[in-house]
Amino acid sequence: MKTICAPLQQKWIRLCGALVACSLTTGIVSAQSPAPRIAAEITNSEMTAIHGSQHPLALPQNDAGRMAGNTPLSGISIYFSRTAAQQADLESLIAAQQDPSSSSYHKWLTPDQFAARFGMAQSDIDKVQSWLQQQGFAVASVARSRNMIRFSGTVSQVESAFSTQMHYYATDGTKHFAPSTALSVPAAIAPAVLGIRNLDDFRPKPQHITPRAGFTSGQSHNVFFAPGDIATVYDVKPLLSASNNGAGQTIAIAGQSSIQVSDIEAFQSAAGLTKKDPSLVLVPGTGDPTVFSGDEGESDLDVEWAGALATGANIAFVYTGSDANFGVFDSIQYAVDELIAPIISLSYDSCEGVLTQSQVNTLEAIFSQAATQGQTVVVASGDQGSTACFVENPPKTGDPTLAVQEALSVNYPASSAYVTGMGGTEITAANSVSTNTTYWSGGTSSTDTLTSALTYIPEVAWNDDSSQNGLSASGGGASVYVARPSWQTGVPGIASGSNRLVPDISLYSSPNQPGYLYCTSDQANWNTTTAPVQQASCNSGFRDSATQDLTVAGGTSFAAPIFAGMIAIINQKAGYTSGQGLINPTLYKLAANSANYASGTGAFHDITTGNNFCTAGSTYCASNGATLGFSATTGYDEVTGLGSVDLNNLATAWPANTGTNAALIGTTTTVTPANAAPLVNVADTFTITVASTTGTTVPTGTVTLQIDGGTNCGGISGATCNGTTVAAQTLSANGTITYSATFATTGTHQVLAQYSGDSTHVASTGVGSVTIAAVSSGKGTFTLAATGVTVAQGSSANSTITITPAGGYTGTVLLTFSTSNDTALANLCYQFSNTLSSGSGSVTVGGTAAVTTQMTLDANASDCSSAIGGLKKGMHSFRALRSGGAISRGPAPKPAPNRLPAEAAFAGLLLAGFMGRYARKFRSAAWVIALAAAGLAMSACGSSSTNTTNVPNPAKGNYTITLTGQDSLTTTNKATTTFSLTIN
C-alpha cells in the first residue's frame, strides 16, 4: 500500500529540502506550506505497530489487572513526525539562527510560522481527526504547531483503535496504568505518526530533595542559602546594581500542581524582595486547579527562586489541573505552542532507562520548536547521581527492572539536544558561621542574618550519597537516545563518542551543604521518618513561628530556576528582548576559551573535585557502585558540565545582540479582569495592556485573544471546542484593548492575549484568569416569562424564556412544562438550550441581571417518535416527559412500515460511489449496492416530505403551555408562567 507518495515525489521532496537548507545561508526563510502526506484511505483493516510505544515498566510481572472498558481517558495526544526534508530544514534553521554571520541570526519563528513550515498539512490533520471521531473519540484540540491532536475516549475505544489492552501495573510501591502492548495505528498514517502520549500515568518526578526537618539556624548558627547569598557567591550584585534585573523578560515555570500565591509572597517578604505575584496559567482542558502533594512544593521553590535573582522578570507558572492523565510535559507543550515566555524552567525528569525512543521523539519535537521560536529551556539534570533510574521502592531481587535502576543512566529532558541541562555542586567549607568566618558573617546571636555569604565559596561535585539517606548527587552521564550535538565540542574533558553528554552547567544543589531556604504549604516536603514533622512554613520570616523551623531543601531543582533567572539578566543586558533560543552553542564557545576560566576574571568556575558515583551501599547501588559514575576533571565533565558561573563576568563576555531585532523594544502584555471572582453568566470586562519595557514608547499593532483555550479544532464537525478565539484587535492609542466575556460554568477561566509586535516592539504574551465559585442556591426568588409560539405542522419554532432574579437569588433553575391538551400533543417533542438527561432544562442565574434561554417545540412526528427509529438529535419526547404523571395519553402510534428512509438510500449510493472510486476490486460490488440503493430511494420517495410514517403530527389548534421553574436545591422555591402554542 502506498502511504505517502511515489518515489519520484520523494525525490522532489528531498530536492526541495536541500534548496530550503541552502536558502538559509542567504537569509531566505520561506513560508512554504507542508505537502499532504496521507494519500491512502485511513482504515483499521491494516495496522502498523509504533516501535517503542510500550512503557518499559508495563511488564507482565507487574500486571495488576485489566482496566474497565468504560474508564474514561482524557488528554490522549497523537504526535506527528516531520518529513526528512522538514527535519533537515529544521536543523539548518536552528544552526543559522545561532550563527551571527547568517542573515537568519535570531530571526525567530512564530508558532504559526512554525506550523506552516514544519507541521502537518491541514488536509492530513482533517483526515486523522475524522478517523479519530469514527473510532468514537471526542477531539479536544489541535496543537497550534499542527503536529499534535488531543482527544479523549474510553478504555474500550483506545483498545479497539490502537490494537492493545489497557492494564494496571504495580511499580515503585504505587499503582499505574498503561497499554500492555505496543500501540498500532492504521498503515495509512503510520509513517506520519511520531508517537502517542498520555495513555499511561507514569508522571515525571520533581528533582528536589528535602533534608531532615527541624533545622534551627538561629540557635545552631548553621547557614543556608537565601537569595542574597546566591547574588553574592555567583557575582550577580554588580549586574543588579546596574539595573540589570531581568526587566522585560518572562520566565515560564512548568509544573503539574496548583500553588498558593501566599507561599510565594511569604518567600519574597522573608527574603526582603518586592512583592511580585506570578501569573498562573492553567493548561486548558486539564481540569480544575488542584494541589498535588509533592508537586506543589516543587512548583513553589521553582517560582520563588526564578524570581529571586531576576527580580524584574515576570514569572508565568504554567501547570496542569485535576485530571491526572496530564502532567508537566503537557505544561511544556502549551508553553511552547503558545509562546508563553522566551525562557522556560523545568525541574522534572524521567530517567532514560524507563523511556522509549518513541517517547523521547515526541518531546524532542516540542523542544526543537522552542529553539526555533527563540525560547531557552533550562532543565534540572536530576538528583540520583549516575544511576538516574533509582526509585524509592526498588523492585525485588530477580525483577528485571532492578538492573535498569542500578545501571548508568541520565535523565530526559535534561539530555535533550535543545535544552540546557543543570547539574549540581556543593561547598566544602563548614556550614557553621562559628567555625568558618572566611565565607560567612553574622549569626553570633539569636538574630538571623538574612545574607551571610561574604564571597564565592569553592565548590566540589555534589555527592551526599549515604546508606541512611539514599542517593543525593548530581545527575550526569551520556544519553542513549540523543546524538551528540555539533556544539558540544571544543572544551577539554569532553569524552569521545557520539552521544549527548549531561549536564552543561552546574550550581549549588546539595540539601545539606548548605541547602536552600524556601516557603511552601506542601506538607510532603516536611514529613520525614527521622525527625519531628514541621508544623508550618514561613509564617515568621523564613521560620515557623511555633517551632522556629526553617523549610530547607536542595537538588538540581534549585539550579534550574536560578540559572533561568540568570539568563533573564543576560538577555536584558545584552539586548535580547525577544530571547536567545538555544544558548548552548554560546556557552561552549565561551568555555572553549581558556581565559574564561581564569581566577577572578573568568566566566566559569571549573569544578575539578568530586564525583557522582553510587556510594550509598547495596540497598541502592550495584556491586560496582563505588566506581559507577563520573569524576570531576579539568574543563568539561559528566558531573558538573562546564562548571558553575560568575554571572557578572559571564554577562560581560556574552556577545551582544547584533541581529535585526537588536533594536527592538521589549514589551509586557497584562490581562486584568474587572472582577477576579465574577458570577456565572455575568459579563466581566478584561483590560489588555501592552507596555514597552522602557516605558518611553507605546506599542502599536494588534492583539489576539484565546478564551479558555480558544477554538483550535481544525474545523471538524463535532469536535469539542469549548473556548473562543477572538480575531486580532487593534490597540488603542494608549496601548490597550478591552474585552467583555461571560462564562456559563463555575471554575477557573482564562483569557490569553498575544501581542503581535510592530516595527519597533517585540511580541509578548499575557494571561489573566478569573475564578467563578459555586453559588449558593435557594436565596431570594425569581420570576418566569416566555414568548408565544406559532408553528406549522411538520415544523419547529422557539419560545424565548426569561428568568429574572429577585432578593439576591443565585442558583440553578430547572425547567419543565405541561400542556392544556396532552393527548393532542402526544407526538410533540422539545429541546431546551441546555437540556438535561431527564428532559428538564437547566439555567444558571447569577447577579441581578435577567437570564434568557430558549425552548424549541417540534411539531414533526417523524422527529419525535421512538417508534420511527429514534428521536431527532437533541430532541426529547413530550410523551416521555409526561410518562410518570397521571395524565390521559392518547393511543400509541402505529409502527412505521419496514423500509429504509431516503437518507439511508442516498447513503448507499454514496458508499457505492466511494467503493468504485478507491478500489478496483470493489467496483462490481459497488454496482450491486448502487442498484439496491436506487430501489430504496424510489420506495422512500413515495412518502410525505414532512412525515414519512403513519404517526400523525400534533393536531392543529391553540394550546396553553404552562412552564415551571424550580430551584435545583430548594424544591419549594419555584415560579410558573404560561404562553400560547398555535399549530396551523
mmCIF file of N, CA and C in Angstrom, residues 52-59 62 169-172 176-179 196-197 200-205 207 329 348-363 384 386-395 399-413 415 478-481:
data_model
loop_
_atom_site.group_PDB
_atom_site.id
_atom_site.type_symbol
_atom_site.label_atom_id
_atom_site.label_comp_id
_atom_site.label_asym_id
_atom_site.label_seq_id
_atom_site.Cartn_x
_atom_site.Cartn_y
_atom_site.Cartn_z
ATOM 1 N N GLY A 52 8.540 1.012 20.004
ATOM 2 C CA GLY A 52 8.911 1.680 21.243
ATOM 3 C C GLY A 52 7.774 2.383 21.940
ATOM 4 N N SER A 53 6.539 2.019 21.661
ATOM 5 C CA SER A 53 5.403 2.707 22.270
ATOM 6 C C SER A 53 4.905 2.033 23.544
ATOM 7 N N GLN A 54 5.459 0.880 23.905
ATOM 8 C CA GLN A 54 5.066 0.242 25.155
ATOM 9 C C GLN A 54 5.976 0.728 26.273
ATOM 10 N N HIS A 55 5.370 1.144 27.383
ATOM 11 C CA HIS A 55 6.159 1.661 28.501
ATOM 12 C C HIS A 55 7.039 0.551 29.065
ATOM 13 N N PRO A 56 8.317 0.831 29.333
ATOM 14 C CA PRO A 56 9.228 -0.221 29.821
ATOM 15 C C PRO A 56 8.814 -0.842 31.147
ATOM 16 N N LEU A 57 8.013 -0.144 31.952
ATOM 17 C CA LEU A 57 7.581 -0.696 33.238
ATOM 18 C C LEU A 57 6.249 -1.438 33.142
ATOM 19 N N ALA A 58 5.662 -1.469 31.967
ATOM 20 C CA ALA A 58 4.417 -2.225 31.774
ATOM 21 C C ALA A 58 4.775 -3.674 31.473
ATOM 22 N N LEU A 59 5.253 -4.366 32.501
ATOM 23 C CA LEU A 59 5.744 -5.730 32.361
ATOM 24 C C LEU A 59 4.756 -6.726 32.945
ATOM 25 N N ASN A 62 4.560 -7.140 36.633
ATOM 26 C CA ASN A 62 3.997 -6.019 37.384
ATOM 27 C C ASN A 62 2.499 -5.874 37.169
ATOM 28 N N TYR A 169 -0.594 -1.584 36.553
ATOM 29 C CA TYR A 169 0.704 -2.151 36.902
ATOM 30 C C TYR A 169 1.137 -1.616 38.264
ATOM 31 N N ALA A 170 1.680 -2.492 39.086
ATOM 32 C CA ALA A 170 2.161 -2.120 40.413
ATOM 33 C C ALA A 170 3.673 -1.967 40.348
ATOM 34 N N THR A 171 4.158 -0.737 40.405
ATOM 35 C CA THR A 171 5.590 -0.461 40.385
ATOM 36 C C THR A 171 5.888 0.673 41.349
ATOM 37 N N ASP A 172 7.070 0.670 41.894
ATOM 38 C CA ASP A 172 7.535 1.724 42.787
ATOM 39 C C ASP A 172 6.571 1.951 43.954
ATOM 40 N N HIS A 176 -0.170 2.041 38.654
ATOM 41 C CA HIS A 176 -0.217 2.850 37.448
ATOM 42 C C HIS A 176 -1.021 2.119 36.379
ATOM 43 N N PHE A 177 -1.364 2.839 35.305
ATOM 44 C CA PHE A 177 -1.986 2.180 34.165
ATOM 45 C C PHE A 177 -1.190 2.498 32.909
ATOM 46 N N ALA A 178 -1.275 1.575 31.948
ATOM 47 C CA ALA A 178 -0.549 1.741 30.693
ATOM 48 C C ALA A 178 -1.028 0.682 29.710
ATOM 49 N N PRO A 179 -0.794 0.879 28.406
ATOM 50 C CA PRO A 179 -1.079 -0.172 27.431
ATOM 51 C C PRO A 179 -0.181 -1.381 27.690
ATOM 52 N N ILE A 196 2.269 8.361 20.571
ATOM 53 C CA ILE A 196 1.005 8.671 21.249
ATOM 54 C C ILE A 196 1.302 8.794 22.738
ATOM 55 N N ARG A 197 0.931 9.901 23.323
ATOM 56 C CA ARG A 197 1.224 10.175 24.727
ATOM 57 C C ARG A 197 -0.054 10.207 25.556
ATOM 58 N N ASP A 200 -0.688 6.576 29.672
ATOM 59 C CA ASP A 200 -0.251 5.994 30.944
ATOM 60 C C ASP A 200 -0.106 7.126 31.946
ATOM 61 N N ASP A 201 -0.022 6.785 33.226
ATOM 62 C CA ASP A 201 0.095 7.811 34.258
ATOM 63 C C ASP A 201 1.437 7.725 34.991
ATOM 64 N N PHE A 202 2.479 7.289 34.278
ATOM 65 C CA PHE A 202 3.829 7.343 34.836
ATOM 66 C C PHE A 202 4.332 8.780 34.675
ATOM 67 N N ARG A 203 3.989 9.619 35.622
ATOM 68 C CA ARG A 203 4.328 11.036 35.511
ATOM 69 C C ARG A 203 5.792 11.268 35.873
ATOM 70 N N PRO A 204 6.432 12.241 35.234
ATOM 71 C CA PRO A 204 7.806 12.583 35.617
ATOM 72 C C PRO A 204 7.845 13.089 37.055
ATOM 73 N N LYS A 205 9.002 12.941 37.688
ATOM 74 C CA LYS A 205 9.114 13.263 39.108
ATOM 75 C C LYS A 205 9.929 14.533 39.313
ATOM 76 N N GLN A 207 12.660 17.055 40.848
ATOM 77 C CA GLN A 207 14.062 16.800 41.165
ATOM 78 C C GLN A 207 14.534 17.702 42.308
ATOM 79 N N PHE A 329 4.799 17.613 31.220
ATOM 80 C CA PHE A 329 5.178 17.700 29.813
ATOM 81 C C PHE A 329 4.078 18.354 28.983
ATOM 82 N N TYR A 348 11.600 18.730 36.286
ATOM 83 C CA TYR A 348 11.087 17.371 36.243
ATOM 84 C C TYR A 348 11.848 16.572 35.195
ATOM 85 N N ASP A 349 12.002 15.274 35.470
ATOM 86 C CA ASP A 349 12.678 14.388 34.533
ATOM 87 C C ASP A 349 12.092 12.991 34.629
ATOM 88 N N SER A 350 12.377 12.199 33.617
ATOM 89 C CA SER A 350 12.221 10.750 33.662
ATOM 90 C C SER A 350 13.546 10.158 33.213
ATOM 91 N N CYS A 351 13.993 9.114 33.901
ATOM 92 C CA CYS A 351 15.287 8.541 33.508
ATOM 93 C C CYS A 351 15.133 7.837 32.167
ATOM 94 N N GLU A 352 16.174 7.894 31.366
ATOM 95 C CA GLU A 352 16.103 7.318 30.025
ATOM 96 C C GLU A 352 15.876 5.814 30.066
ATOM 97 N N GLY A 353 16.265 5.165 31.170
ATOM 98 C CA GLY A 353 16.087 3.722 31.263
ATOM 99 C C GLY A 353 14.648 3.274 31.276
ATOM 100 N N VAL A 354 13.716 4.171 31.608
ATOM 101 C CA VAL A 354 12.299 3.812 31.601
ATOM 102 C C VAL A 354 11.543 4.636 30.563
ATOM 103 N N LEU A 355 12.254 5.097 29.553
ATOM 104 C CA LEU A 355 11.636 5.770 28.421
ATOM 105 C C LEU A 355 11.949 4.984 27.157
ATOM 106 N N THR A 356 11.149 5.203 26.150
ATOM 107 C CA THR A 356 11.418 4.605 24.850
ATOM 108 C C THR A 356 11.811 5.693 23.864
ATOM 109 N N GLN A 357 12.400 5.286 22.749
ATOM 110 C CA GLN A 357 12.774 6.247 21.723
ATOM 111 C C GLN A 357 11.551 7.020 21.235
ATOM 112 N N SER A 358 10.405 6.344 21.147
ATOM 113 C CA SER A 358 9.179 6.998 20.703
ATOM 114 C C SER A 358 8.789 8.127 21.656
ATOM 115 N N GLN A 359 8.886 7.871 22.965
ATOM 116 C CA GLN A 359 8.532 8.902 23.934
ATOM 117 C C GLN A 359 9.489 10.081 23.859
ATOM 118 N N VAL A 360 10.773 9.790 23.709
ATOM 119 C CA VAL A 360 11.757 10.857 23.593
ATOM 120 C C VAL A 360 11.505 11.671 22.330
ATOM 121 N N ASN A 361 11.178 11.009 21.240
ATOM 122 C CA ASN A 361 10.968 11.707 19.969
ATOM 123 C C ASN A 361 9.842 12.728 20.052
ATOM 124 N N THR A 362 8.752 12.374 20.724
ATOM 125 C CA THR A 362 7.629 13.313 20.806
ATOM 126 C C THR A 362 8.021 14.568 21.565
ATOM 127 N N LEU A 363 8.861 14.427 22.591
ATOM 128 C CA LEU A 363 9.281 15.592 23.356
ATOM 129 C C LEU A 363 10.373 16.375 22.628
ATOM 130 N N GLN A 384 19.931 11.775 41.448
ATOM 131 C CA GLN A 384 20.285 10.396 41.795
ATOM 132 C C GLN A 384 21.671 10.020 41.272
ATOM 133 N N SER A 386 24.801 9.142 39.019
ATOM 134 C CA SER A 386 24.990 8.494 37.717
ATOM 135 C C SER A 386 23.936 7.447 37.420
ATOM 136 N N THR A 387 23.153 7.027 38.440
ATOM 137 C CA THR A 387 22.127 5.987 38.251
ATOM 138 C C THR A 387 20.750 6.631 38.404
ATOM 139 N N ALA A 388 20.342 7.327 37.368
ATOM 140 C CA ALA A 388 19.149 8.170 37.440
ATOM 141 C C ALA A 388 17.854 7.391 37.589
ATOM 142 N N CYS A 389 17.860 6.087 37.334
ATOM 143 C CA CYS A 389 16.617 5.317 37.343
ATOM 144 C C CYS A 389 16.237 4.793 38.723
ATOM 145 N N PHE A 390 17.034 5.099 39.740
ATOM 146 C CA PHE A 390 16.710 4.590 41.065
ATOM 147 C C PHE A 390 15.370 5.162 41.537
ATOM 148 N N VAL A 391 14.540 4.322 42.204
ATOM 149 C CA VAL A 391 13.277 4.748 42.801
ATOM 150 C C VAL A 391 13.291 4.380 44.272
ATOM 151 N N GLU A 392 12.415 5.037 45.036
ATOM 152 C CA GLU A 392 12.417 4.852 46.481
ATOM 153 C C GLU A 392 11.976 3.457 46.915
ATOM 154 N N ASN A 393 11.173 2.781 46.098
ATOM 155 C CA ASN A 393 10.724 1.432 46.420
ATOM 156 C C ASN A 393 11.273 0.475 45.375
ATOM 157 N N PRO A 394 12.532 0.081 45.510
ATOM 158 C CA PRO A 394 13.151 -0.736 44.466
ATOM 159 C C PRO A 394 12.464 -2.080 44.306
ATOM 160 N N PRO A 395 12.509 -2.665 43.121
ATOM 161 C CA PRO A 395 11.875 -3.966 42.885
ATOM 162 C C PRO A 395 12.599 -5.074 43.636
ATOM 163 N N ASP A 399 13.818 -9.122 39.783
ATOM 164 C CA ASP A 399 12.995 -8.331 38.882
ATOM 165 C C ASP A 399 13.909 -7.693 37.836
ATOM 166 N N PRO A 400 13.592 -7.843 36.548
ATOM 167 C CA PRO A 400 14.481 -7.296 35.512
ATOM 168 C C PRO A 400 14.644 -5.788 35.590
ATOM 169 N N THR A 401 13.690 -5.083 36.209
ATOM 170 C CA THR A 401 13.826 -3.636 36.306
ATOM 171 C C THR A 401 14.900 -3.228 37.302
ATOM 172 N N LEU A 402 15.323 -4.164 38.157
ATOM 173 C CA LEU A 402 16.374 -3.857 39.120
ATOM 174 C C LEU A 402 17.666 -3.495 38.397
ATOM 175 N N ALA A 403 17.960 -4.202 37.319
ATOM 176 C CA ALA A 403 19.168 -3.921 36.557
ATOM 177 C C ALA A 403 19.122 -2.523 35.952
ATOM 178 N N VAL A 404 17.923 -2.092 35.526
ATOM 179 C CA VAL A 404 17.781 -0.753 34.972
ATOM 180 C C VAL A 404 18.096 0.289 36.036
ATOM 181 N N GLN A 405 17.606 0.059 37.266
ATOM 182 C CA GLN A 405 17.781 1.044 38.319
ATOM 183 C C GLN A 405 19.226 1.140 38.789
ATOM 184 N N GLU A 406 19.983 0.084 38.649
ATOM 185 C CA GLU A 406 21.361 0.100 39.125
ATOM 186 C C GLU A 406 22.360 0.396 38.016
ATOM 187 N N ALA A 407 21.874 0.642 36.821
ATOM 188 C CA ALA A 407 22.764 0.881 35.684
ATOM 189 C C ALA A 407 22.984 2.373 35.477
ATOM 190 N N LEU A 408 24.015 2.702 34.734
ATOM 191 C CA LEU A 408 24.247 4.089 34.354
ATOM 192 C C LEU A 408 23.071 4.597 33.523
ATOM 193 N N SER A 409 22.595 5.783 33.866
ATOM 194 C CA SER A 409 21.510 6.379 33.097
ATOM 195 C C SER A 409 21.447 7.867 33.401
ATOM 196 N N VAL A 410 21.015 8.633 32.414
ATOM 197 C CA VAL A 410 20.782 10.059 32.619
ATOM 198 C C VAL A 410 19.295 10.337 32.517
ATOM 199 N N ASN A 411 18.923 11.527 32.908
ATOM 200 C CA ASN A 411 17.521 11.923 32.863
ATOM 201 C C ASN A 411 17.209 12.693 31.585
ATOM 202 N N TYR A 412 16.017 12.461 31.101
ATOM 203 C CA TYR A 412 15.478 13.230 29.982
ATOM 204 C C TYR A 412 14.298 14.045 30.534
ATOM 205 N N PRO A 413 14.156 15.316 30.180
ATOM 206 C CA PRO A 413 14.738 16.001 29.019
ATOM 207 C C PRO A 413 16.020 16.783 29.268
ATOM 208 N N SER A 415 18.749 15.626 28.930
ATOM 209 C CA SER A 415 19.633 15.121 27.875
ATOM 210 C C SER A 415 19.194 15.539 26.476
ATOM 211 N N ALA A 478 26.012 10.043 29.835
ATOM 212 C CA ALA A 478 25.809 10.074 28.392
ATOM 213 C C ALA A 478 24.429 9.537 28.050
ATOM 214 N N SER A 479 23.728 10.213 27.154
ATOM 215 C CA SER A 479 22.405 9.784 26.707
ATOM 216 C C SER A 479 22.509 8.555 25.815
ATOM 217 N N VAL A 480 21.501 7.706 25.873
ATOM 218 C CA VAL A 480 21.438 6.575 24.946
ATOM 219 C C VAL A 480 20.498 6.867 23.784
ATOM 220 N N TYR A 481 19.757 7.978 23.854
ATOM 221 C CA TYR A 481 18.766 8.291 22.831
ATOM 222 C C TYR A 481 19.118 9.509 21.982
#
